[in-house]
């Protein structure tokens, strides 16, 4: 039983067949444009740019926000490494801050305490698909004149106080990697209400020139001007077609994941030493992953070994970035370090049956009880 699994089928195949017939397979074409418009509406913003990954969307976002050498960017520590790597790729220094013990999302007080004269902005992470504390974070950002960036990699379809994930900061980045809630295998998006940011990112993601689709409608043969050395960070139109079908499925996928989370919550409610995942009352979790919290690290590892022996996929949740050799940070971030040691990710995807969920619950319960 895998820990994650995509939901793809005939609708995605039909969408791909249509792109094949259209002849436009490269990125930034008509299918991408249609997807971008629909995705922007779905996440409650005015503009979206489809990208090759969330990592490239984060990098583009930092570039258009003007991040440069000597800048410090405050980064939520408990996240996938891509969040911090983007800061390094932009030439700046990530300053890791600690997180809440219940949700794993960044602690707004810790963010406020980490601001220095070199700080330019904050990257918050919607951990496993649950939005961070954006009202408090926006207040800190306003007070210090910083920008706020939402890493919504796992959060398509989540909400915070009635607003969709993706609309909660100056910019947001999504991932369409195979392990996320909606997927084209690989892919991502950068979204914002600020047109100038997305339009500059659009050129940067296409080697620094206007995408081919815009040149096609020009009169004559104007040579595009390039003002900045850009990248190829495009999502192909083949992937965009898959994403359009995935977007149609999103409400159903969210409902299936929510049902799994409900069943897990009931199944683990009375289990000593194991805490079910927390969903705060003012937000809707997208349930990209389901993290149990186990009382101590050795016990977590013991349960994990047992689940694997029984063919049930599991994982450690996500990373405490400051503990990775590449960051070798001497900051003391005890909550993030504890979550790394005690969280146990168990199967969570939209294809799980009730019987499979019950089997996971049963195996975790017998592992805790120490029964053979
Ligand atoms: C998966 C993930 C990423 C990276 O996404 P890619 O599309 O693989 O680049 C970044 N941040 C978070 C929080 C993630 O979970």
Tab-separated table of N, CA and C in Angstrom, residues 251-364:
chain	number	residue	atom	x	y	z
A	251	UNK	N	-12.385	18.985	-6.676
A	251	UNK	CA	-13.347	18.868	-5.563
A	251	UNK	C	-13.547	17.427	-5.099
A	252	UNK	N	-13.635	16.497	-6.034
A	252	UNK	CA	-13.810	15.091	-5.687
A	252	UNK	C	-12.590	14.525	-4.967
A	253	UNK	N	-11.402	14.903	-5.422
A	253	UNK	CA	-10.173	14.411	-4.784
A	253	UNK	C	-10.082	14.916	-3.345
A	254	UNK	N	-10.454	16.189	-3.160
A	254	UNK	CA	-10.403	16.759	-1.805
A	254	UNK	C	-11.379	16.027	-0.884
A	255	UNK	N	-12.569	15.735	-1.402
A	255	UNK	CA	-13.579	15.053	-0.581
A	255	UNK	C	-13.093	13.659	-0.191
A	256	UNK	N	-12.443	12.956	-1.119
A	256	UNK	CA	-11.936	11.612	-0.807
A	256	UNK	C	-10.852	11.680	0.260
A	257	UNK	N	-9.936	12.620	0.135
A	257	UNK	CA	-8.856	12.749	1.122
A	257	UNK	C	-9.420	13.131	2.493
A	258	UNK	N	-10.417	14.015	2.458
A	258	UNK	CA	-11.046	14.433	3.716
A	258	UNK	C	-11.694	13.243	4.423
A	259	UNK	N	-12.326	12.355	3.642
A	259	UNK	CA	-12.973	11.171	4.235
A	259	UNK	C	-11.918	10.268	4.874
A	260	UNK	N	-10.751	10.125	4.233
A	260	UNK	CA	-9.671	9.312	4.806
A	260	UNK	C	-9.209	9.939	6.128
A	261	UNK	N	-9.026	11.258	6.131
A	261	UNK	CA	-8.557	11.949	7.337
A	261	UNK	C	-9.545	11.776	8.494
A	262	UNK	N	-10.836	11.860	8.169
A	262	UNK	CA	-11.897	11.672	9.173
A	262	UNK	C	-11.794	10.285	9.819
A	263	UNK	N	-11.638	9.282	8.958
A	263	UNK	CA	-11.579	7.893	9.425
A	263	UNK	C	-10.328	7.671	10.278
A	264	UNK	N	-9.205	8.270	9.882
A	264	UNK	CA	-7.984	8.178	10.683
A	264	UNK	C	-8.200	8.844	12.047
A	265	UNK	N	-8.856	10.013	12.025
A	265	UNK	CA	-9.055	10.759	13.279
A	265	UNK	C	-9.852	9.914	14.273
A	266	UNK	N	-10.917	9.296	13.773
A	266	UNK	CA	-11.714	8.433	14.655
A	266	UNK	C	-10.921	7.208	15.090
A	267	UNK	N	-10.162	6.635	14.159
A	267	UNK	CA	-9.439	5.399	14.428
A	267	UNK	C	-8.299	5.556	15.424
A	268	UNK	N	-7.764	6.783	15.539
A	268	UNK	CA	-6.621	7.003	16.432
A	268	UNK	C	-6.980	7.841	17.659
A	269	UNK	N	-8.254	8.252	17.761
A	269	UNK	CA	-8.630	9.223	18.789
A	269	UNK	C	-8.249	8.756	20.201
A	270	UNK	N	-8.390	7.460	20.478
A	270	UNK	CA	-8.188	6.978	21.857
A	270	UNK	C	-6.881	6.203	21.996
A	271	UNK	N	-5.951	6.354	21.048
A	271	UNK	CA	-4.733	5.535	21.079
A	271	UNK	C	-3.648	6.255	21.885
A	272	UNK	N	-3.228	5.692	23.021
A	272	UNK	CA	-2.253	6.398	23.850
A	272	UNK	C	-0.902	6.523	23.146
A	273	UNK	N	-0.265	7.689	23.291
A	273	UNK	CA	1.063	7.897	22.717
A	273	UNK	C	1.055	8.277	21.243
A	274	UNK	N	-0.145	8.347	20.634
A	274	UNK	CA	-0.237	8.717	19.214
A	274	UNK	C	-1.264	9.840	19.065
A	275	UNK	N	-0.853	10.950	18.452
A	275	UNK	CA	-1.765	12.075	18.252
A	275	UNK	C	-2.134	12.165	16.777
A	276	UNK	N	-3.450	12.171	16.464
A	276	UNK	CA	-3.852	12.329	15.055
A	276	UNK	C	-3.469	13.711	14.522
A	277	UNK	N	-3.497	13.862	13.215
A	277	UNK	CA	-3.192	15.157	12.600
A	277	UNK	C	-4.214	16.201	13.056
A	278	UNK	N	-3.748	17.446	13.177
A	278	UNK	CA	-4.599	18.541	13.656
A	278	UNK	C	-5.074	19.375	12.468
A	279	UNK	N	-6.391	19.607	12.401
A	279	UNK	CA	-6.930	20.569	11.438
A	279	UNK	C	-7.563	21.689	12.244
A	280	UNK	N	-7.054	22.904	12.073
A	280	UNK	CA	-7.561	24.026	12.862
A	280	UNK	C	-8.951	24.421	12.365
A	281	UNK	N	-9.823	24.913	13.278
A	281	UNK	CA	-11.226	25.166	12.900
A	281	UNK	C	-11.409	26.284	11.873
A	282	UNK	N	-10.424	27.188	11.741
A	282	UNK	CA	-10.615	28.307	10.801
A	282	UNK	C	-9.992	28.030	9.433
A	283	UNK	N	-9.596	26.775	9.190
A	283	UNK	CA	-9.039	26.466	7.863
A	283	UNK	C	-9.420	25.062	7.406
A	284	UNK	N	-9.402	24.875	6.071
A	284	UNK	CA	-9.664	23.555	5.488
A	284	UNK	C	-8.360	23.005	4.938
A	285	UNK	N	-7.973	21.863	5.484
A	285	UNK	CA	-6.746	21.157	5.120
A	285	UNK	C	-6.948	20.539	3.730
A	286	UNK	N	-5.895	20.528	2.900
A	286	UNK	CA	-5.997	19.829	1.603
A	286	UNK	C	-5.547	18.375	1.731
A	287	UNK	N	-5.003	18.003	2.893
A	287	UNK	CA	-4.615	16.616	3.184
A	287	UNK	C	-3.731	16.005	2.104
A	288	UNK	N	-2.690	16.743	1.703
A	288	UNK	CA	-1.709	16.138	0.783
A	288	UNK	C	-1.034	14.959	1.483
A	289	UNK	N	-0.844	15.090	2.798
A	289	UNK	CA	-0.240	14.018	3.587
A	289	UNK	C	-0.942	13.963	4.936
A	290	UNK	N	-0.816	12.814	5.602
A	290	UNK	CA	-1.396	12.668	6.932
A	290	UNK	C	-0.284	12.289	7.895
A	291	UNK	N	-0.012	13.174	8.851
A	291	UNK	CA	1.070	12.948	9.815
A	291	UNK	C	0.507	12.626	11.192
A	292	UNK	N	0.821	11.431	11.681
A	292	UNK	CA	0.593	11.152	13.104
A	292	UNK	C	1.780	11.713	13.865
A	293	UNK	N	1.584	12.062	15.140
A	293	UNK	CA	2.719	12.414	15.985
A	293	UNK	C	2.809	11.362	17.082
A	294	UNK	N	3.996	10.746	17.194
A	294	UNK	CA	4.205	9.659	18.144
A	294	UNK	C	4.995	10.234	19.328
A	295	UNK	N	4.769	9.651	20.531
A	295	UNK	CA	5.342	10.237	21.746
A	295	UNK	C	6.864	10.383	21.685
A	296	UNK	N	7.593	9.401	21.168
A	296	UNK	CA	9.049	9.552	21.087
A	296	UNK	C	9.574	8.928	19.805
A	297	UNK	N	10.808	9.301	19.458
A	297	UNK	CA	11.415	8.907	18.192
A	297	UNK	C	11.605	7.411	18.034
A	298	UNK	N	12.047	6.740	19.118
A	298	UNK	CA	12.297	5.290	18.996
A	298	UNK	C	10.984	4.557	18.707
A	299	UNK	N	9.936	4.991	19.392
A	299	UNK	CA	8.624	4.372	19.191
A	299	UNK	C	8.142	4.616	17.751
A	300	UNK	N	8.344	5.844	17.247
A	300	UNK	CA	7.957	6.167	15.869
A	300	UNK	C	8.672	5.227	14.896
A	301	UNK	N	9.980	5.049	15.102
A	301	UNK	CA	10.762	4.217	14.185
A	301	UNK	C	10.321	2.751	14.262
A	302	UNK	N	9.969	2.312	15.462
A	302	UNK	CA	9.519	0.939	15.653
A	302	UNK	C	8.199	0.698	14.893
A	303	UNK	N	7.268	1.642	15.011
A	303	UNK	CA	5.989	1.515	14.301
A	303	UNK	C	6.235	1.510	12.786
A	304	UNK	N	7.136	2.394	12.343
A	304	UNK	CA	7.419	2.493	10.902
A	304	UNK	C	7.970	1.180	10.360
A	305	UNK	N	8.896	0.570	11.106
A	305	UNK	CA	9.488	-0.693	10.658
A	305	UNK	C	8.410	-1.753	10.525
A	306	UNK	N	7.538	-1.800	11.506
A	306	UNK	CA	6.452	-2.777	11.504
A	306	UNK	C	5.498	-2.545	10.317
A	307	UNK	N	5.150	-1.280	10.042
A	307	UNK	CA	4.252	-0.992	8.914
A	307	UNK	C	4.888	-1.445	7.613
A	308	UNK	N	6.172	-1.154	7.460
A	308	UNK	CA	6.860	-1.550	6.214
A	308	UNK	C	6.882	-3.062	6.072
A	309	UNK	N	7.133	-3.766	7.187
A	309	UNK	CA	7.128	-5.246	7.145
A	309	UNK	C	5.778	-5.762	6.652
A	310	UNK	N	4.715	-5.013	6.986
A	310	UNK	CA	3.365	-5.446	6.580
A	310	UNK	C	2.951	-4.861	5.232
A	311	UNK	N	3.898	-4.240	4.528
A	311	UNK	CA	3.594	-3.721	3.190
A	311	UNK	C	2.825	-2.418	3.183
A	312	UNK	N	2.923	-1.653	4.262
A	312	UNK	CA	2.234	-0.359	4.320
A	312	UNK	C	3.281	0.756	4.231
A	313	UNK	N	3.164	1.586	3.209
A	313	UNK	CA	4.123	2.676	3.004
A	313	UNK	C	4.003	3.701	4.119
A	314	UNK	N	5.145	4.247	4.542
A	314	UNK	CA	5.104	5.317	5.547
A	314	UNK	C	6.362	6.164	5.399
A	315	UNK	N	6.395	7.294	6.086
A	315	UNK	CA	7.527	8.202	5.946
A	315	UNK	C	7.678	9.053	7.194
A	316	UNK	N	8.715	9.916	7.170
A	316	UNK	CA	8.997	10.719	8.370
A	316	UNK	C	8.316	12.088	8.318
A	317	UNK	N	7.406	12.305	7.340
A	317	UNK	CA	6.786	13.630	7.248
A	317	UNK	C	7.617	14.509	6.357
A	318	UNK	N	8.138	15.617	6.880
A	318	UNK	CA	9.025	16.438	6.058
A	318	UNK	C	10.291	16.782	6.832
A	319	UNK	N	11.117	17.670	6.274
A	319	UNK	CA	12.460	17.911	6.803
A	319	UNK	C	12.504	19.039	7.835
A	320	UNK	N	13.468	18.944	8.742
A	320	UNK	CA	13.857	20.102	9.562
A	320	UNK	C	15.097	20.660	8.867
A	321	UNK	N	14.892	21.666	8.023
A	321	UNK	CA	15.959	22.093	7.094
A	321	UNK	C	17.263	22.434	7.800
A	322	UNK	N	17.169	23.075	8.990
A	322	UNK	CA	18.401	23.562	9.633
A	322	UNK	C	19.327	22.415	10.021
A	323	UNK	N	18.820	21.184	10.078
A	323	UNK	CA	19.651	20.039	10.460
A	323	UNK	C	20.350	19.394	9.258
A	324	UNK	N	20.059	19.840	8.056
A	324	UNK	CA	20.679	19.248	6.876
A	324	UNK	C	22.108	19.765	6.698
A	325	UNK	N	23.027	18.887	6.275
A	325	UNK	CA	24.427	19.301	6.118
A	325	UNK	C	24.589	20.559	5.256
A	326	UNK	N	23.796	20.686	4.199
A	326	UNK	CA	23.965	21.841	3.304
A	326	UNK	C	23.708	23.153	4.051
A	327	UNK	N	22.870	23.115	5.077
A	327	UNK	CA	22.557	24.348	5.816
A	327	UNK	C	23.314	24.443	7.128
A	328	UNK	N	23.784	23.318	7.659
A	328	UNK	CA	24.641	23.284	8.831
A	328	UNK	C	24.420	24.445	9.797
A	329	UNK	N	23.161	24.737	10.083
A	329	UNK	CA	22.870	25.925	10.871
A	329	UNK	C	22.999	25.607	12.358
A	330	UNK	N	23.539	26.552	13.128
A	330	UNK	CA	23.647	26.304	14.570
A	330	UNK	C	22.442	26.862	15.320
A	331	UNK	N	21.425	27.259	14.569
A	331	UNK	CA	20.206	27.720	15.239
A	331	UNK	C	19.587	26.557	16.010
A	332	UNK	N	18.948	26.904	17.131
A	332	UNK	CA	18.303	25.907	17.969
A	332	UNK	C	16.804	25.989	17.685
A	333	UNK	N	16.273	25.004	16.963
A	333	UNK	CA	14.861	25.020	16.576
A	333	UNK	C	14.219	23.732	17.081
A	334	UNK	N	13.916	23.701	18.387
A	334	UNK	CA	13.542	22.444	19.024
A	334	UNK	C	12.231	21.843	18.523
A	335	UNK	N	11.255	22.674	18.167
A	335	UNK	CA	9.963	22.108	17.755
A	335	UNK	C	10.117	21.395	16.411
A	336	UNK	N	10.757	22.058	15.468
A	336	UNK	CA	10.968	21.463	14.152
A	336	UNK	C	11.768	20.165	14.275
A	337	UNK	N	12.819	20.176	15.104
A	337	UNK	CA	13.647	18.970	15.299
A	337	UNK	C	12.812	17.845	15.911
A	338	UNK	N	11.922	18.194	16.836
A	338	UNK	CA	11.077	17.174	17.463
A	338	UNK	C	10.082	16.592	16.458
A	339	UNK	N	9.506	17.448	15.605
A	339	UNK	CA	8.570	16.940	14.597
A	339	UNK	C	9.284	15.989	13.639
A	340	UNK	N	10.529	16.342	13.266
A	340	UNK	CA	11.293	15.457	12.376
A	340	UNK	C	11.449	14.074	13.006
A	341	UNK	N	11.645	14.036	14.328
A	341	UNK	CA	11.914	12.766	15.012
A	341	UNK	C	10.652	11.971	15.325
A	342	UNK	N	9.512	12.657	15.458
A	342	UNK	CA	8.344	11.959	16.008
A	342	UNK	C	7.152	11.855	15.052
A	343	UNK	N	7.240	12.511	13.896
A	343	UNK	CA	6.094	12.415	12.984
A	343	UNK	C	6.177	11.171	12.121
A	344	UNK	N	5.006	10.612	11.853
A	344	UNK	CA	4.908	9.419	11.028
A	344	UNK	C	3.842	9.673	9.959
A	345	UNK	N	4.287	9.741	8.696
A	345	UNK	CA	3.331	9.926	7.592
A	345	UNK	C	2.814	8.564	7.172
A	346	UNK	N	1.504	8.409	7.143
A	346	UNK	CA	0.885	7.133	6.766
A	346	UNK	C	0.120	7.327	5.448
A	347	UNK	N	-0.287	6.260	4.777
A	347	UNK	CA	-0.891	6.417	3.449
A	347	UNK	C	-2.005	7.470	3.416
A	348	UNK	N	-1.925	8.362	2.454
A	348	UNK	CA	-2.958	9.381	2.254
A	348	UNK	C	-3.027	9.706	0.778
A	349	UNK	N	-4.127	9.275	0.148
A	349	UNK	CA	-4.403	9.668	-1.230
A	349	UNK	C	-5.874	9.390	-1.514
A	350	UNK	N	-6.323	9.825	-2.688
A	350	UNK	CA	-7.760	9.779	-2.981
A	350	UNK	C	-8.233	8.407	-3.431
A	351	UNK	N	-7.304	7.457	-3.627
A	351	UNK	CA	-7.721	6.128	-4.106
A	351	UNK	C	-7.848	5.108	-2.978
A	352	UNK	N	-7.611	5.530	-1.741
A	352	UNK	CA	-7.681	4.584	-0.617
A	352	UNK	C	-9.131	4.156	-0.385
A	353	UNK	N	-9.350	2.863	-0.135
A	353	UNK	CA	-10.686	2.384	0.215
A	353	UNK	C	-10.831	2.422	1.747
A	354	UNK	N	-12.074	2.374	2.206
A	354	UNK	CA	-12.324	2.332	3.644
A	354	UNK	C	-11.615	1.146	4.285
A	355	UNK	N	-11.630	-0.004	3.593
A	355	UNK	CA	-10.994	-1.215	4.135
A	355	UNK	C	-9.484	-1.009	4.278
A	356	UNK	N	-8.875	-0.331	3.309
A	356	UNK	CA	-7.427	-0.079	3.392
A	356	UNK	C	-7.111	0.856	4.564
A	357	UNK	N	-7.934	1.878	4.715
A	357	UNK	CA	-7.716	2.807	5.825
A	357	UNK	C	-7.831	2.056	7.157
A	358	UNK	N	-8.841	1.194	7.250
A	358	UNK	CA	-9.016	0.420	8.483
A	358	UNK	C	-7.818	-0.499	8.724
A	359	UNK	N	-7.246	-1.038	7.645
A	359	UNK	CA	-6.083	-1.910	7.820
A	359	UNK	C	-4.894	-1.105	8.367
A	360	UNK	N	-4.692	0.113	7.852
A	360	UNK	CA	-3.607	0.959	8.364
A	360	UNK	C	-3.839	1.226	9.858
A	361	UNK	N	-5.076	1.590	10.190
A	361	UNK	CA	-5.396	1.879	11.597
A	361	UNK	C	-5.090	0.648	12.457
A	362	UNK	N	-5.536	-0.504	12.007
A	362	UNK	CA	-5.330	-1.752	12.756
A	362	UNK	C	-3.850	-2.055	12.950
A	363	UNK	N	-3.043	-1.885	11.898
A	363	UNK	CA	-1.616	-2.193	11.999
A	363	UNK	C	-0.897	-1.213	12.931
A	364	UNK	N	-1.259	0.062	12.858
A	364	UNK	CA	-0.631	1.033	13.775
A	364	UNK	C	-1.024	0.681	15.210
